[in-house]
Tab-separated table of C-alpha atoms in Angstrom:
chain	number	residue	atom	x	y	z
A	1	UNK	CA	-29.821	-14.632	5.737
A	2	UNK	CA	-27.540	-13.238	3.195
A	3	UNK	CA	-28.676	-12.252	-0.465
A	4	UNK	CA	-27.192	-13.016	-3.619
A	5	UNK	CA	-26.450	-10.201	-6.084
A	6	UNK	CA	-26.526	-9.862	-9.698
A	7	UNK	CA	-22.954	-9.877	-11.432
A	8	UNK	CA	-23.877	-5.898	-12.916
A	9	UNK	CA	-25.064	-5.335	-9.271
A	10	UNK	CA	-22.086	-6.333	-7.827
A	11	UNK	CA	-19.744	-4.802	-10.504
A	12	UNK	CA	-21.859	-1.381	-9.628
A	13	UNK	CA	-20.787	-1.718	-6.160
A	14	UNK	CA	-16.974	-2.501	-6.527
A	15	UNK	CA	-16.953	0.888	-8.556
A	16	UNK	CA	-18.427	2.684	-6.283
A	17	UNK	CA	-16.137	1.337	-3.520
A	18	UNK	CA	-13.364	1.750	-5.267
A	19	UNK	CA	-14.276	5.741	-5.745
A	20	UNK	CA	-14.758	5.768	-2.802
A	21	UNK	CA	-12.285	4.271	-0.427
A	22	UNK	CA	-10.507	7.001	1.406
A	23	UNK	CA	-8.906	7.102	4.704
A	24	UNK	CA	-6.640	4.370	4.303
A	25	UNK	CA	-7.304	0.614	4.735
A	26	UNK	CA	-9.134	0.822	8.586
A	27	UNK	CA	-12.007	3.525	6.633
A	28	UNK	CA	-11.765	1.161	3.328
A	29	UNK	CA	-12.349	-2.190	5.548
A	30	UNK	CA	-15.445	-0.153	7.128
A	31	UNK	CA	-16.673	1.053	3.859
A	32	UNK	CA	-17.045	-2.558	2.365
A	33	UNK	CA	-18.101	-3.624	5.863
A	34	UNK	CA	-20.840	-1.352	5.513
A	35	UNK	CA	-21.826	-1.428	1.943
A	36	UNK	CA	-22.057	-5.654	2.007
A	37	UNK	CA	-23.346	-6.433	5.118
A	38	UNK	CA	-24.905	-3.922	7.093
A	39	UNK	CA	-26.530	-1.527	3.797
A	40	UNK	CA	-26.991	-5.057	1.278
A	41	UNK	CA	-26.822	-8.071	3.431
A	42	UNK	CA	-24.947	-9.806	0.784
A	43	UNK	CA	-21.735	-11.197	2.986
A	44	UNK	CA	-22.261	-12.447	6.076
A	45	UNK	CA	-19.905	-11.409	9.086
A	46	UNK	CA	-18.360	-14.885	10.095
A	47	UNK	CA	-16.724	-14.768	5.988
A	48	UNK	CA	-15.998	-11.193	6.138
A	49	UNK	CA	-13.753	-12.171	9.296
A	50	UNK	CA	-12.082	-14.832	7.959
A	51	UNK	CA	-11.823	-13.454	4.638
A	52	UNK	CA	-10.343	-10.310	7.018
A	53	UNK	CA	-7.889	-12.698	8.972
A	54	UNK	CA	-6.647	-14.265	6.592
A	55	UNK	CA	-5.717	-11.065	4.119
A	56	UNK	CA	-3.836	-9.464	7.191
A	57	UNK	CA	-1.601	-12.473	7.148
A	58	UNK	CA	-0.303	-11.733	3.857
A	59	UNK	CA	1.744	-9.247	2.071
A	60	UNK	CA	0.666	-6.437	-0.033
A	61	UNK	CA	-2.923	-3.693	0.606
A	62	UNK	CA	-4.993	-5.987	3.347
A	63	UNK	CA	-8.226	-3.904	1.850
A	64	UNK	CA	-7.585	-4.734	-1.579
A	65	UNK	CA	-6.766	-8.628	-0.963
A	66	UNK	CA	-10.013	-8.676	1.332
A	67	UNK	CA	-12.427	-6.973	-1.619
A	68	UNK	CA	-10.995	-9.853	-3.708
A	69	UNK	CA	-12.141	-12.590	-1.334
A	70	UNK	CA	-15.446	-10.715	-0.657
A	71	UNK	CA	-15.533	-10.794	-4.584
A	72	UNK	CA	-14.549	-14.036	-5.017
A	73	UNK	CA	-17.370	-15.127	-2.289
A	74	UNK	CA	-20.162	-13.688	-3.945
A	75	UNK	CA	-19.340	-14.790	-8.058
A	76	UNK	CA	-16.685	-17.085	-7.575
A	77	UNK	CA	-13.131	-16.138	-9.876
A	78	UNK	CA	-14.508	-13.538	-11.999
A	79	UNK	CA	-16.298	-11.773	-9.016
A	80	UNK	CA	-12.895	-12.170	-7.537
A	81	UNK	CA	-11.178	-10.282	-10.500
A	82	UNK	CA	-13.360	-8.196	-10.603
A	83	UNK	CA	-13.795	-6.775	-6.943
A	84	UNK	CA	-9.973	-6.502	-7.263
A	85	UNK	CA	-9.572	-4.174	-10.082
A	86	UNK	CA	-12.248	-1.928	-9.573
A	87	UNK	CA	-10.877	-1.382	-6.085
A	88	UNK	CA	-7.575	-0.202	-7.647
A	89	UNK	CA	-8.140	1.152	-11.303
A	90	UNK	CA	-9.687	4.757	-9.921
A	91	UNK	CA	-6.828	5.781	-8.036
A	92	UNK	CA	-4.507	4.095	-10.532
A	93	UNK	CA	-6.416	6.194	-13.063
A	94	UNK	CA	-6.124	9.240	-10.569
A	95	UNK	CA	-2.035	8.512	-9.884
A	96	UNK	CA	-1.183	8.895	-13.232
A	97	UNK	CA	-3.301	12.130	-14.255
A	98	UNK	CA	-1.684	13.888	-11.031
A	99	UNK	CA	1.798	12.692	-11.738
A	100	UNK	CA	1.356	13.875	-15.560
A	101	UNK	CA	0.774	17.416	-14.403
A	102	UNK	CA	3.162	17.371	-12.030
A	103	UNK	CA	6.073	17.012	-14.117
A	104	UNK	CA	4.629	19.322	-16.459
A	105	UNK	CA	3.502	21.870	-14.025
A	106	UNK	CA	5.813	21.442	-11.001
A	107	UNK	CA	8.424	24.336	-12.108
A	108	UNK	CA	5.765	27.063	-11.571
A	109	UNK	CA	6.480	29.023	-8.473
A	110	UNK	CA	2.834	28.169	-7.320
A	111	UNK	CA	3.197	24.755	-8.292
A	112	UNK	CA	6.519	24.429	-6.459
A	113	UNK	CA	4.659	25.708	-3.159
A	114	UNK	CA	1.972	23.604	-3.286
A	115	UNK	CA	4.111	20.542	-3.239
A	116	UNK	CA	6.147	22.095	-0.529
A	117	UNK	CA	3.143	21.822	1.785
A	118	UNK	CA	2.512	18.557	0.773
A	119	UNK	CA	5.703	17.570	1.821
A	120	UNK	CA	5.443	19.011	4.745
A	121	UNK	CA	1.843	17.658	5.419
A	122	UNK	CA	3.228	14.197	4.501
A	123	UNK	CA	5.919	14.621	7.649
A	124	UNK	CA	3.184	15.131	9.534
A	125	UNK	CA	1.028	12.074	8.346
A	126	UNK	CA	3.447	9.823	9.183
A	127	UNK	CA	4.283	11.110	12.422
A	128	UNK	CA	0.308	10.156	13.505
A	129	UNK	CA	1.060	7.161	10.925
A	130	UNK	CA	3.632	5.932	13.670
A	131	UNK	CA	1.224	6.924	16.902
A	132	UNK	CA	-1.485	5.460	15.993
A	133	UNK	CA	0.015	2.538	14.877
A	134	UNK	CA	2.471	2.136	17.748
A	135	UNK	CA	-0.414	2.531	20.132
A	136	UNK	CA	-2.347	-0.260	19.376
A	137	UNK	CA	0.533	-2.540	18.650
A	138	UNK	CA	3.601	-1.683	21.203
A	139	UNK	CA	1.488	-3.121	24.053
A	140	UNK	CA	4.388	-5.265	25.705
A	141	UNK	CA	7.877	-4.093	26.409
A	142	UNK	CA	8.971	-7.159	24.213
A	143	UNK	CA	6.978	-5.542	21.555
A	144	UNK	CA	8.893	-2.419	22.175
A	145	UNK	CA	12.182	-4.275	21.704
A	146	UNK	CA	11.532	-5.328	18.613
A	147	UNK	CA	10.202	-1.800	17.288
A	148	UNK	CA	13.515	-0.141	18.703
A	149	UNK	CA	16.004	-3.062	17.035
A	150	UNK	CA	14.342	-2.896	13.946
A	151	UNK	CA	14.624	1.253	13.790
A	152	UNK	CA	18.250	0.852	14.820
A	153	UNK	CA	18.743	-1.917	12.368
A	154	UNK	CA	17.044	-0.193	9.403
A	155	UNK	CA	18.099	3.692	9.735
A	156	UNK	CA	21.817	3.461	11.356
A	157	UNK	CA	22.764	0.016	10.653
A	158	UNK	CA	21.626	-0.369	7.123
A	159	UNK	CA	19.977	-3.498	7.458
A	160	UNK	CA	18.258	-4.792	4.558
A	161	UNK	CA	14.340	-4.543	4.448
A	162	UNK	CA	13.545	-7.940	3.779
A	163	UNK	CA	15.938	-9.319	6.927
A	164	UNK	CA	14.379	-7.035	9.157
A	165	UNK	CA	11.084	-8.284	8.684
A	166	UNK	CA	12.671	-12.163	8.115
A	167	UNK	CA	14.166	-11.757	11.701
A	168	UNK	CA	11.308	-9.749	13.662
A	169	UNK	CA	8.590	-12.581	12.379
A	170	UNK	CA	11.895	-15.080	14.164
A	171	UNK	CA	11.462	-13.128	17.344
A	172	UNK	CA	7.539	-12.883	17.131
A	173	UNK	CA	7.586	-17.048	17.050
A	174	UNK	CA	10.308	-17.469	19.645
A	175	UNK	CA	8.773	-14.650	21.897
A	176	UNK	CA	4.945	-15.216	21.154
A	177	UNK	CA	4.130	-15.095	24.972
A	178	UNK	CA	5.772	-11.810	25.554
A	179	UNK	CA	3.623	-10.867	22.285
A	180	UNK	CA	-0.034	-9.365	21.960
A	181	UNK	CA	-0.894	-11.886	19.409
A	182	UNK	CA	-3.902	-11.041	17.573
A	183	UNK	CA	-6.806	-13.716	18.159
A	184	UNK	CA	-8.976	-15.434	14.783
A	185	UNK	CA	-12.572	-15.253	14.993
A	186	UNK	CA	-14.701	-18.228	15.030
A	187	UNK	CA	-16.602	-19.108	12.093
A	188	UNK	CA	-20.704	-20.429	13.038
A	189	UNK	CA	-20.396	-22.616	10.236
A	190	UNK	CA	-17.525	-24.288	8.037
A	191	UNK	CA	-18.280	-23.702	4.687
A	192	UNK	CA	-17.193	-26.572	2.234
A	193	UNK	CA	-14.301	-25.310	-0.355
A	194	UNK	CA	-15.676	-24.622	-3.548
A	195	UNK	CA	-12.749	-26.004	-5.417
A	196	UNK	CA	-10.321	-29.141	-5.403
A	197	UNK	CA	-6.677	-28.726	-4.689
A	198	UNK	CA	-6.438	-29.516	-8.263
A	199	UNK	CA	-8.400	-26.429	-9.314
A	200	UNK	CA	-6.826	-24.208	-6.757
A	201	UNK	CA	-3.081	-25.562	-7.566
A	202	UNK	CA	-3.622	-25.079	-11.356
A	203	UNK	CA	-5.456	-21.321	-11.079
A	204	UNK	CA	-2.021	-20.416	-8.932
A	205	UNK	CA	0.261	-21.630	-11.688
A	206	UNK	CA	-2.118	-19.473	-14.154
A	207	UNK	CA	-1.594	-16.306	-11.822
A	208	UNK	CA	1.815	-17.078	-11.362
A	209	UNK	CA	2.597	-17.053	-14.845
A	210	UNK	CA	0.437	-13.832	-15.604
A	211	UNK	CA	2.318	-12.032	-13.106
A	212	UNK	CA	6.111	-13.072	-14.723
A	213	UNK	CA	5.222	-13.222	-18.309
A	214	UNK	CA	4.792	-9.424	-19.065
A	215	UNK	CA	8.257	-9.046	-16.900
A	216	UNK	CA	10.154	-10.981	-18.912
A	217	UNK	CA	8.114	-10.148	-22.334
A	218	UNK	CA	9.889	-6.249	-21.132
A	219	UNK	CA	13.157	-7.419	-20.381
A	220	UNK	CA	13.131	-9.253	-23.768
A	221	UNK	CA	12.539	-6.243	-25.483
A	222	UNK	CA	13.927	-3.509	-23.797
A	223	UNK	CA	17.029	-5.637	-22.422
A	224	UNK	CA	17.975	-6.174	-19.148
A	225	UNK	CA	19.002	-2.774	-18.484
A	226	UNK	CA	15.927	-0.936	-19.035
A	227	UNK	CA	13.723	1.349	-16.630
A	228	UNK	CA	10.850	-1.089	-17.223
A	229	UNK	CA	12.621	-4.270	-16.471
A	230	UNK	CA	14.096	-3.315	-13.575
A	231	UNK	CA	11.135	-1.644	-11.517
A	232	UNK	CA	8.864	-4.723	-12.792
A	233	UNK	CA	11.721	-6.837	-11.444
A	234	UNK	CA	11.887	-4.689	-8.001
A	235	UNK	CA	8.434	-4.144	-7.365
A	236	UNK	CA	7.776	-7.582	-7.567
A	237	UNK	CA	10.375	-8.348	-4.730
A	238	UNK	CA	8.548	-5.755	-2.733
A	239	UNK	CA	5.479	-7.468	-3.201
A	240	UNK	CA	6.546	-9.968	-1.323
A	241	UNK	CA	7.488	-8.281	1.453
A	242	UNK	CA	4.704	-5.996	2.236
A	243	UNK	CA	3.765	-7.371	5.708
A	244	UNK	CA	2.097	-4.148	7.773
A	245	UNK	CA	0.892	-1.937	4.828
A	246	UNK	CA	2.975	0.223	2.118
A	247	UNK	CA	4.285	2.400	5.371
A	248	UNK	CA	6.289	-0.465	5.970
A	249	UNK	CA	8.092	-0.574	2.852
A	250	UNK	CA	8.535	2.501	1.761
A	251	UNK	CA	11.747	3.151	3.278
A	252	UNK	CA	13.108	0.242	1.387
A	253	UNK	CA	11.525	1.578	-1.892
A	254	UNK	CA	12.802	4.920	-1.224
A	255	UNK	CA	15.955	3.837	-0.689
A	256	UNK	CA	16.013	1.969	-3.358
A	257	UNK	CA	14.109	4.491	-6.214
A	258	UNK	CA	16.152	7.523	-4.424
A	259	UNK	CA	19.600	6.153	-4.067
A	260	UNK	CA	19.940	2.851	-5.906
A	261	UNK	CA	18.530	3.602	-9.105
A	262	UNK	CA	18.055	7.600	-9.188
A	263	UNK	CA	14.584	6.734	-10.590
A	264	UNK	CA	12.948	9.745	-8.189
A	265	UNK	CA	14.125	12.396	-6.106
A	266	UNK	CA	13.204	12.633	-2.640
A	267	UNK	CA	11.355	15.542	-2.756
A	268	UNK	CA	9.332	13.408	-5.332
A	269	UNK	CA	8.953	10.426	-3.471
A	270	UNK	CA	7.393	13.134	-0.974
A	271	UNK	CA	5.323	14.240	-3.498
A	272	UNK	CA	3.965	10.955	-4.907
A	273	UNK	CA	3.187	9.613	-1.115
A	274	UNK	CA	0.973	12.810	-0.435
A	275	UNK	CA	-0.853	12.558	-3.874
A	276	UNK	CA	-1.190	8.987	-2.663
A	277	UNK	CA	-3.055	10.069	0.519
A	278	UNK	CA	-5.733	12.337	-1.329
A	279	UNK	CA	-6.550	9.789	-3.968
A	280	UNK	CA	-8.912	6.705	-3.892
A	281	UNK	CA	-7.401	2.908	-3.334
A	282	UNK	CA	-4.155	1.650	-1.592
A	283	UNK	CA	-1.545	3.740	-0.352
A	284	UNK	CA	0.663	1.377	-2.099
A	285	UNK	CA	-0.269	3.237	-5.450
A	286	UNK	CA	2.546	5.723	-4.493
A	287	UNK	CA	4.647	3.014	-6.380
A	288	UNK	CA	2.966	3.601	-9.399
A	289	UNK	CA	3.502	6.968	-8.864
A	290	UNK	CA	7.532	6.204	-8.959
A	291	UNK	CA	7.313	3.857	-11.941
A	292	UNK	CA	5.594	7.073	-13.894
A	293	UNK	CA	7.759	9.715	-12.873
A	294	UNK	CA	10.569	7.198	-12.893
A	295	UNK	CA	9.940	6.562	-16.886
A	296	UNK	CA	9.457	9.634	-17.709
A	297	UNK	CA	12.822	10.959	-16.648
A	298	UNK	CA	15.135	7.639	-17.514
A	299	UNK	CA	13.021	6.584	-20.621
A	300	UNK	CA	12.771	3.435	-22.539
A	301	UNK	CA	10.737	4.559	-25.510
A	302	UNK	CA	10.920	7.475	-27.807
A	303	UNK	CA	8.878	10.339	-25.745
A	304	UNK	CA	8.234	11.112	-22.115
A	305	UNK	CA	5.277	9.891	-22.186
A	306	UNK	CA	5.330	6.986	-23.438
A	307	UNK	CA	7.788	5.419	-21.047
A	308	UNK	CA	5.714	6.692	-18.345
A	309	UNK	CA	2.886	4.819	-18.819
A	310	UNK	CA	4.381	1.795	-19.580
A	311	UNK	CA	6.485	1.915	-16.351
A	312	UNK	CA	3.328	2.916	-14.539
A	313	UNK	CA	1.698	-0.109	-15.975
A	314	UNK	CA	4.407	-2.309	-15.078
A	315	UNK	CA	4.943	-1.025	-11.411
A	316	UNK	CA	1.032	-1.531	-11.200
A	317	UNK	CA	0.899	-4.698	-12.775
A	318	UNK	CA	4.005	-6.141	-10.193
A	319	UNK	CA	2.720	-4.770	-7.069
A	320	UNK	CA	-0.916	-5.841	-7.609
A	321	UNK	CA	-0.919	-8.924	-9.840
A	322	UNK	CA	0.499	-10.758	-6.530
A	323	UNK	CA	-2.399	-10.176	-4.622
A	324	UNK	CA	-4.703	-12.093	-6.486
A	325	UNK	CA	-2.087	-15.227	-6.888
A	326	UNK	CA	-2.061	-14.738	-2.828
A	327	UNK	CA	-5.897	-14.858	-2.465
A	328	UNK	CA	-7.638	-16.130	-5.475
A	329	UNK	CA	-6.371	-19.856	-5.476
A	330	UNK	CA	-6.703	-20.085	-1.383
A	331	UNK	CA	-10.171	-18.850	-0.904
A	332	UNK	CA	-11.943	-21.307	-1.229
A	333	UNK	CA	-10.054	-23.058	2.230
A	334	UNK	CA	-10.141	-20.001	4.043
A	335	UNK	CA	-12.657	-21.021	6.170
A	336	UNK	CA	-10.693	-24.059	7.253
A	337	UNK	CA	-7.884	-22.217	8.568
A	338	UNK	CA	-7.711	-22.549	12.134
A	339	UNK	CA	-5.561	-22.593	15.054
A	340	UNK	CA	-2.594	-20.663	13.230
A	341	UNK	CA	-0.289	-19.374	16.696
A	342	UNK	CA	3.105	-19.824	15.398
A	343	UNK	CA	1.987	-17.643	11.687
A	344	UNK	CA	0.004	-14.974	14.346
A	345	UNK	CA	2.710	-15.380	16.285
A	346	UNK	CA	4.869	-14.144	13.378
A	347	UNK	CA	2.561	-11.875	12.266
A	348	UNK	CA	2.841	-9.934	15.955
A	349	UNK	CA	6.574	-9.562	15.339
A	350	UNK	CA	6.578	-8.281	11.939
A	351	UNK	CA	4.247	-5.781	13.280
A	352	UNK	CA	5.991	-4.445	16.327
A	353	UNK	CA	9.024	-4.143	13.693
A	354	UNK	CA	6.455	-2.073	11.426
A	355	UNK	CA	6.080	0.724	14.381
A	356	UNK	CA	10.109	1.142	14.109
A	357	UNK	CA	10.160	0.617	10.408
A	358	UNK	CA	7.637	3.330	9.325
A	359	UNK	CA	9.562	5.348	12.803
A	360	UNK	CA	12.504	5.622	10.813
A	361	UNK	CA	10.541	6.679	7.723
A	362	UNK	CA	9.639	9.760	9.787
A	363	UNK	CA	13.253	10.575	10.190
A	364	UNK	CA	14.145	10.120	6.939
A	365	UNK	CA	11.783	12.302	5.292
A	366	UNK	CA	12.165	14.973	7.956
A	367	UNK	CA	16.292	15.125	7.199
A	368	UNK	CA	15.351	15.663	3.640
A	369	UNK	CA	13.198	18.606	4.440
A	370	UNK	CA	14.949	20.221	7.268
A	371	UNK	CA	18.830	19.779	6.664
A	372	UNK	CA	20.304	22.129	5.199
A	373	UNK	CA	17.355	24.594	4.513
A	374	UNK	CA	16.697	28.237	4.994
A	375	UNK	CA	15.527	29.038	8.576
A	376	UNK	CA	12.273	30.204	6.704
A	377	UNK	CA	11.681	27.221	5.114
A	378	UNK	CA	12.550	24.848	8.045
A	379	UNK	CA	9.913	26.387	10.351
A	380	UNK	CA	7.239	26.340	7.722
A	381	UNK	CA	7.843	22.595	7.588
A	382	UNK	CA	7.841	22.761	11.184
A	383	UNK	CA	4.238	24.297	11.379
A	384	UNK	CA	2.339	22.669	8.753
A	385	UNK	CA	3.659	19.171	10.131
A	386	UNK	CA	2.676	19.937	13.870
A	387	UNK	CA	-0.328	20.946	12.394
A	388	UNK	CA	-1.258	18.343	10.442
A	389	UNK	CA	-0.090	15.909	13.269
A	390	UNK	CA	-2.597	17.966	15.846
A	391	UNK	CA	-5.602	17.895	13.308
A	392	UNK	CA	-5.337	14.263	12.677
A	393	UNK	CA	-5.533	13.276	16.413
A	394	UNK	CA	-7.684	15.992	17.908
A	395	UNK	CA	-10.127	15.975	14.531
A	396	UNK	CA	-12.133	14.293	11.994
A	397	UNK	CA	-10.786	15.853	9.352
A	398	UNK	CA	-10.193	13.665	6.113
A	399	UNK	CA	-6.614	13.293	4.734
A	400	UNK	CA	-7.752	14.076	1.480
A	401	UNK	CA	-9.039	17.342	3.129
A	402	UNK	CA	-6.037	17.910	4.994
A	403	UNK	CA	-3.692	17.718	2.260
A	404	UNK	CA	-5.615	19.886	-0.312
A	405	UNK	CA	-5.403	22.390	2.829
A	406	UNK	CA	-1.807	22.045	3.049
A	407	UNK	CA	-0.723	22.106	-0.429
A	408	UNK	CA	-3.074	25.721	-0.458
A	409	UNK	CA	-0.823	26.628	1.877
A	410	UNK	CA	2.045	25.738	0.268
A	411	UNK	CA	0.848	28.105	-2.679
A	412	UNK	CA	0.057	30.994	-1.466
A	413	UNK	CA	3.422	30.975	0.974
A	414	UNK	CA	4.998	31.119	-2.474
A	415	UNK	CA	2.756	33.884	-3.567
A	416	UNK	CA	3.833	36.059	-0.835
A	417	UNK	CA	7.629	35.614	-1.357
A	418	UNK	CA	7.845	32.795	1.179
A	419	UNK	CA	11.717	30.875	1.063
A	420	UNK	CA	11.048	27.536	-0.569
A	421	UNK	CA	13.626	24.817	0.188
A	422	UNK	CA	17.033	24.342	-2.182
């Protein structure tokens, strides 16, 4: 038997989830696994699994899109909303503060060293990031194939993101019995929609135009070549291409923020990814990390500040806003989704292409940090990173932990005259 929470009760919860969820989306999917059905009893674990299922189907944070179905089940849209946005707002709230003293700060020698160790902690983060992931999924040589064309395809062909993923979700159908295809989880009990096509058709075309109308209210005002405008206008495509967490796609956003539009540096986009790591919520926040520093230094308004926040509230409002159009109006036929190969199917191949996509975000980062550097600086990279990649596998230390270790580091290597890259 499951129990049915106050609204306030619930809303409690969500906040406290949303402080809390660390450790990426595998410790945030635990956390809410915990708190609703093992701690409150309030979600029972045939819903949690389909609600689960179903979110790793779609783009964008998996965690985030399942605490909006868990919300959704318990208090219908608003619970929805609600579960949603608390999940997010504290490390949005977090993002910004740390990105505000950052480009403040971030010319003091001890500030400069501290973010050197992040960077160098971050190389080492996603160098587990494409272990652990490639472990569980590269389980079939076909499955290998796919993770090797899409890292040739993406780092020395220059394949676009989006046809990468278009193709590798081809193979995944065509190849599905060469494929570990994830398997659904059978529900006890179908549970009748709570909603008429009607109802569900109409809340998307709400949600659809909350997501475009701020968009285009910005490029109205600040024209069409504005900061704001075009990182609402990007970060929306990226939404929609999302499939196997914001690892995936950052190469394609750093390509795109670094090279395209000169919004960030690299060492920035370096920066904002480990801040990203030691803060609550989705990884994916590191975006809203790029639309502030990306406003403040190419502004629309008069003052720094200004333009930071409202790019940080547009990159925020793109990447997120999707999530609920994804979740909110389907919810209530969740439960009736059965028997999906060829989309699992799909899903398997978009995967396998993950392991060579975030692969390639590994090299990436590491020629930024290592080409071209000092000898002094390139083996302090070199250490912090094969440290951080030993402590994550052979440890249970936290990331937030790790990084506030590494950044330390960082610091006090500056303090004592260390070489800090050019």
């Amino acid at each position: 038997m499951t129990a049915t929470p106050t609204f306030a009760a619930a809303l409690r919860l969500w906040w406290r989830i949303g402080l809390l969820s660390f450790g990426g989306p595998a410790g945030q999917i635990a956390l809410m696994h915990h708190e609703l059905i093992v701690r409150r009893r309030w979600i029972d674990e045939s819903s949690f699994a389909h609600g689960l299922n179903y979110c790793m189907l779609l783009p964008g944070p998996e965690a985030m899109q399942l605490a909006c179905f868990l919300g959704w089940r318990l208090h219908g849209l608003p619970g929805g909303v609600a579960a949603g946005t608390l999940f997010v707002l504290p490390g949005a709230v977090v993002i910004v503060l740390l990105a505000w003293l950052y480009l403040v700060f971030g010319a003091l020698p001890a500030v400069a060293g501290a973010m050197f160790g992040l960077k160098a902690a971050v190389l080492g983060i996603v160098a587990h990031a494409v272990w652990r992931i490639g472990s569980t999924i590269l389980r079939t040589p076909f499955a290998v194939l796919i993770a090797a064309a899409a890292l040739f395809a993406i780092g020395l062909v220059g394949v676009p993101f989006p046809l990468v993923i278009s193709v590798a979700a081809g193979l995944g159908v065509l190849g599905r019995r060469w494929l570990p295809v994830p398997s659904g989880v059978a529900s006890t009990e179908a549970i009748a929609p709570r909603a008429t096509v009607g109802d569900s058709l109409w809340l998307a075309v709400v949600l659809l135009l909350a997501w475009w109308m701020p968009l285009l209210l910005a490029r109205w005002w600040l024209g069409a070549d504005s900061t704001v405008w075009q990182m609402g206008w990007f970060f929306s495509k990226a939404a929609l291409v999302t499939f196997g967490g914001a690892y995936a796609v950052l190469p394609y956003v750093a390509q795109q923020a670094v090279d395209v539009h000169g919004w960030v540096d690299t060492g920035q986009m370096l920066v904002g990814l480990g801040l990203a790591e030691t803060t609550p919520g989705p990884l994916i926040l590191v975006l809203e990390f790029v639309g502030f520093a990306g406003g403040w230094q190419q502004p629309d308004l008069a003052g720094a500040l200004p333009s930071a926040l409202l790019a940080a509230g547009i990159s925020l409002w793109a990447t997120f806003l999707p999530c609920f159009l994804f979740v909110l109006p389907v919810a209530p036929w969740v439960d009736h989704l059965r028997g999906l190969p060829r989309v699992s199917a799909a899903l398997a191949g978009v995967t396998a292409a993950v392991v060579g996509v975030i692969a390639n975000l590994g090299l990436w980062f590491g020629m930024q940090l290592l080409v071209r550097q000092p000898l002094a600086a390139v083996l302090f990279v070199l250490a912090v990173a094969l440290a951080s990649l030993v402590l994550l596998q052979r440890s249970r230390l936290s990331l937030p932990w790790l990084v506030v270790a590494a950044a330390a580091i960082g610091a006090g290597w500056s303090a004592l005259g260390g070489t800090l890259p050019s």
